[in-house]
Amino acid sequence: MSWLDSRRPRYDAADKVTGKLLYPSDRTMDGALWVEVVRAAHPHALIRNIDTSRAEAAAGVVRVLTAKDVPGLNAFGIQVQDQPVLCHDRVRYQGDAVALVGAESRRAAREAARLVEIDYQVLEPLTDPERAMAADAPALHPGGNILHQGHFSKGDIEEGFGKSAVIVEDVYQVPMIDHAFLETEAGLSYYDGEVLVVESCGQYVFRDQTQIARSLGLPLDKVRVTAPFVGGAFGGKDEITVQIHLALMTYHTKRPARMVATRAESIVSHTKRHAARMYYKTGASRSGKLLAVQARFVSDTGAYASLGGPVLNLMMEHAAGPYLVPHFQVDAYAVYTNNGFAGAFRGFGCTQACLAMESQMERLARALRIDPLRFRQMNVLHQGDLAALGYPMKLEVGAEATIRSARRSKLWRNRRALRQPPASYGPSRRRYIRRGVGAASQMQGLGLGIGIPDYAEVEIELAPGPRATIKAGTTEIGQGAYHAYILEAAERLGLEPGQIRVVGADTGRTPDSGTTTASRTTYAVGNAILLAAGRLEQELGRRAARRLGWPAGAGKLRDGGFTGSGGWVALDELLAGQRVSARATFHVPVQDVEMGDGLPHLLYSYGTHVALVEVNTLTGEIRVVRLEAHLDGGQVISRTGFEGQSEGGIAQGIGYALFEEVRLDRGRFVDTNFDKYVLPTSLDVPVDMRTVPVMVRDSTGPFGAKGISETCMVGPTPAILNAIEDAIGVRFTRLPVRAEDVLQALREKEKKDEG
Amino acid sequence: MIDYLRLSQLDDVLEMLWAEGPGILMLAGGTDILVRPQPFAGARILLDISRVEQLRDIAVDPADDCLVIGAAATHEEVAWHPQVSRRAQLLAQACRLVGSAQIRNLGTLGGNLGNASPAADSVPALACLDAEVVLSGRNKQRRLPVLEFFTGPGSSVRQPDEVISSLRLPRQRGRQVSFFLKAGQRRGMCCSKASVAFRARSHSDGRLSGVRVALGAVAPTVVRVPEAEQVLEGRRIEPRLIDEAAAACSRAARPIDDIRSTAEYRKAVVGALLTDGLFRLGDKMKQRRRPRRRRPR
Ligand SMILES: Cc1cc2nc3c(=O)[nH]c(=O)nc-3n(C[C@H](O)[C@H](O)[C@H](O)COP(=O)(O)OP(=O)(O)OC[C@H]3O[C@@H](n4cnc5c(N)ncnc54)[C@H](O)[C@@H]3O)c2cc1C
């Protein structure tokens, strides 16, 4: 029996819904101090003086820490350490930390935090990235305001436009958005003997360990970081949040310390999805061949680098979508401003680029009067083709398979009929309620890309029972990765899923399996599980020879036992009360061309989304009626997980399209709670969601699997925008599209049509 | 610090209000109070009235055939009560669109009024149903038409020693048609950017009488729109009249820009909501008037 593509309840589901499983925000200890962060009062200011004396004297306060108490490097950042742990001379965004208060209660910590007196010299905030790029703009960092830029061209862009029969040109604008993970940043720190332990909420415990040790000036082996179960992140906890602050308080007080951010603090302080302006010009021939794509990106990376560089690189890499394009030019800039700070977020740059490119593709198809999905199919990349940036697509390319699958669906085939609102709407309403169908295709690089170390080490231990334990350093962040590991291991080890458990994300107990990001864990950890299983089999072969006198040689784990040269033997008999374990490291394969940090990828997942939307032309309200996802993630490991990812991605894509925007007013956050930051509810997500796995097996993947956890949120947004255009003939180039915008656009259109 | 007190007898509540009036903050479902930045500002006693059974009854008063809804009845209780569904479908419809299931299970009609937000969803419905608010105090009681209760955003004529005890909805004669529509930032868990309630009696020839139109969230208080009502009074629903009535609604709106929407949109959308509702209603009424063909046996 195979466990692949199975629908089984997640192994952690019962513990999560009954509250048995503890999250970082649940963890506490006797005598733990509450840590409160004093954050910047202004998005941009110089610090003249910090006076902590009143706070120190306040009731219940144990310690107040400032920059001078940071023993090691007072800076952190995944790539560039440009963000102070505690600011001492300058603040660059509203979430910047200036001081920490450790107190006996949360209330005491909060009250004392208000007593820390900081004397600021307020500076004008830089809020427009295009202005911040100008040579005369005040520099936020020593190297100027351009964090990263990339330029690439292939063919001759002018020649491409010259040959084009249709050209579409426009500017797309996407807002900064929040990850809206359910559990805010939280953790607990304490000393275990000599070792400083931080139980945290991060997405990569080994990197967090390095960052903590560096700032505290401690050797790595004196810091241990764990984060097995975290209440959601979507990239928002990839960068350091509470970890160094907690460690610093415990370091100085020798007491356990705990933090749980309020929602307001969370929204103000953590990274966001990059707001971007995207200038696009695309051209195609009369017969429907995509000839030229020119793109210019200006992405607002906010106050600090975090992953702003790699995110920009992925925007460039995916600027032309999954299409063959002979003439291509891209110029991209990630610019520092005082608008919060941006970093990793599910989709990682593809989200932005795909919105623009898929809008352009739709408009070209309409101009050429070609079925929009056929137009995409005519131009789609195949294995062996050169991608936009000029490197070959070496592995299996599932893009066309997802387009075919979408074209075969009832939703696409019946789209003309579906544009008619249902008869139940009555004759009058059917005149002003409009429906439309739109599609979008995308690819999404998987793994960290070339130039960034990308490996996964795991350990598998077999014990009498028989039972198996997988030790993996990645985090179960709600995505279902541990469940996938169990199914992959069950399949490979010949055990039942119930016989396998996962010990996760603990620098003291698990090997380094890399980041919990970039759609990589099911793929990379899965591959490492297969490698480790191979080693186990060699070891078991030796054991069988020793104990049972079988001829030397490897064998296969199967049906709860081991099949080798002497036949089949039950694992328990072979183990004879002992444990056997093996470790293995899988290195994610990369391209041989290197074009910059993480640029490009070798592996991609693919998807085509189709949306049916309804627009009430009287009120401007938009409703997503149906959404289909045709996703190529190779072999599906857990169907339940696959669908869960896809449906969550659809909801997030709807939020991006219709509701979400982090509003800033001169660098200050306007909405700091979910009462005003509008997320989709269950009523805003269609009941009618369909996820179709298009399994183009990947020759490098475990059982042919790849990840889909980002692809699935990238496509819904442009598909919705394209469907809106199909419904009412209006093209929106700015997110989110609100009822107010629809009504205004319809009025303008009416005027134009009349005039 | 604030004292918390929960009483279960209406008399005790009235006594308490009489004695401590201005220092008391009444708490029903708490769904408005507890989300305020300073929930208890200015109060000394938090008086929980959510368990006062006399304030939760929903029943018909035999004396005048009014439907009486206790002020501490929750939106969920009101929305699904058989008497409400039968006699005041419009109110049931409005209550079903309040917040989310969690909010409806806690939030009360009295709180919706007491908070005096112009965006309160039950109020346009109550206004169209000619509801009266009953205010009770120790040894006193007064009734007033629901819209006379409000004096502005967050303010009302309630005296510190009074509780909203119930709402009285007179029986409507003849076949009633109605709708409540709201525009929000999303489809669930949201306050109205604008809302429209409509009620009328429909006659067998398709004519309407006793037309009521009320708007929410587009003025300092919920407002009726007599101009729109007159356009439709005694007439059948037809496109020209719909346009006129919708224009009257937009004219009557005095909205503001805020975090949820713009004044311009609100002004437009109240008309649009009325238009949408009337077209739906018109189609439904036409369908009903069309004699149904008997299916051959
Ligand atoms: C997430 C969310 C969504 C919401 N969505 C909606 C919505 O869609 N539509 C809508 O209309 N509202 C909405 N609300 C607002 C709120 O739920 C309603 O106004 C609800 O009816 C308030 O009732 P309550 O019993 O909770 O009031 P409380 O919070 O208990 O009280 C509100 C005020 O009324 C006073 N009060 C309460 N009962 C009485 C009484 N009997 N006599 C005198 N004064 C009294 C209180 O003293 C207080 O000043 C929402 C609120 C939240 C938090």
mmCIF file of C-alpha atoms in Angstrom, chain A residues 425-429 431-432 616 618-621 623 659 663 670-671 674 676 678-679 681 683-684 739-740 743 747, chain B residues 182-189 193 239 258-262 264-265 268-269 272-273 275-277 279-280 283 286:
data_model
loop_
_atom_site.group_PDB
_atom_site.id
_atom_site.type_symbol
_atom_site.label_atom_id
_atom_site.label_comp_id
_atom_site.label_asym_id
_atom_site.label_seq_id
_atom_site.Cartn_x
_atom_site.Cartn_y
_atom_site.Cartn_z
ATOM 1 C CA TYR A 425 -31.018 36.441 -10.100
ATOM 2 C CA GLY A 426 -34.152 37.560 -11.936
ATOM 3 C CA PRO A 427 -34.355 39.473 -15.220
ATOM 4 C CA SER A 428 -33.543 42.945 -13.842
ATOM 5 C CA ARG A 429 -30.542 41.979 -11.783
ATOM 6 C CA ARG A 431 -28.687 43.249 -16.482
ATOM 7 C CA TYR A 432 -26.394 44.914 -13.994
ATOM 8 C CA ASN A 616 -22.320 44.366 -8.938
ATOM 9 C CA LEU A 618 -24.410 49.378 -9.071
ATOM 10 C CA THR A 619 -22.455 49.081 -5.843
ATOM 11 C CA GLY A 620 -19.038 48.179 -7.240
ATOM 12 C CA GLU A 621 -18.850 45.111 -5.026
ATOM 13 C CA ARG A 623 -17.395 38.576 -5.297
ATOM 14 C CA PHE A 659 -8.845 43.851 0.560
ATOM 15 C CA ARG A 663 -1.545 51.932 5.065
ATOM 16 C CA VAL A 670 -2.407 53.659 10.185
ATOM 17 C CA ASP A 671 -4.066 50.312 10.932
ATOM 18 C CA PHE A 674 -7.374 43.323 12.152
ATOM 19 C CA LYS A 676 -9.168 47.925 10.152
ATOM 20 C CA VAL A 678 -9.130 43.994 6.164
ATOM 21 C CA LEU A 679 -8.544 40.282 5.677
ATOM 22 C CA THR A 681 -13.345 36.028 5.960
ATOM 23 C CA LEU A 683 -17.672 34.429 3.412
ATOM 24 C CA ASP A 684 -15.259 36.181 1.055
ATOM 25 C CA ALA A 739 -15.764 48.685 -4.469
ATOM 26 C CA GLU A 740 -14.930 52.397 -4.410
ATOM 27 C CA LEU A 743 -17.554 52.389 -9.081
ATOM 28 C CA ARG A 747 -18.157 56.023 -14.157
ATOM 29 C CA LYS B 182 -25.557 46.740 3.476
ATOM 30 C CA ALA B 183 -22.274 47.572 1.806
ATOM 31 C CA GLY B 184 -19.230 46.628 3.842
ATOM 32 C CA GLN B 185 -15.515 46.288 3.312
ATOM 33 C CA ARG B 186 -16.049 42.548 2.991
ATOM 34 C CA ARG B 187 -18.908 40.088 3.243
ATOM 35 C CA GLY B 188 -18.687 39.082 6.878
ATOM 36 C CA MET B 189 -17.529 40.582 10.157
ATOM 37 C CA LYS B 193 -20.145 51.605 5.020
ATOM 38 C CA PRO B 239 -37.215 51.666 -13.399
ATOM 39 C CA ASP B 258 -13.367 57.767 7.161
ATOM 40 C CA ILE B 259 -11.078 54.793 7.386
ATOM 41 C CA ARG B 260 -13.688 52.455 5.871
ATOM 42 C CA SER B 261 -14.805 54.425 2.844
ATOM 43 C CA THR B 262 -15.274 57.807 1.240
ATOM 44 C CA GLU B 264 -18.466 60.109 -2.327
ATOM 45 C CA TYR B 265 -18.838 56.347 -2.427
ATOM 46 C CA ALA B 268 -23.503 56.791 -4.452
ATOM 47 C CA VAL B 269 -23.909 53.430 -2.830
ATOM 48 C CA ALA B 272 -27.275 51.774 -5.543
ATOM 49 C CA LEU B 273 -28.368 49.581 -2.658
ATOM 50 C CA THR B 275 -31.877 50.296 -6.643
ATOM 51 C CA ASP B 276 -30.543 46.772 -6.257
ATOM 52 C CA GLY B 277 -33.127 45.949 -3.604
ATOM 53 C CA PHE B 279 -35.104 45.594 -8.764
ATOM 54 C CA ARG B 280 -34.897 42.318 -6.888
ATOM 55 C CA ASP B 283 -38.787 40.883 -10.164
ATOM 56 C CA LYS B 286 -43.846 40.178 -10.887
#
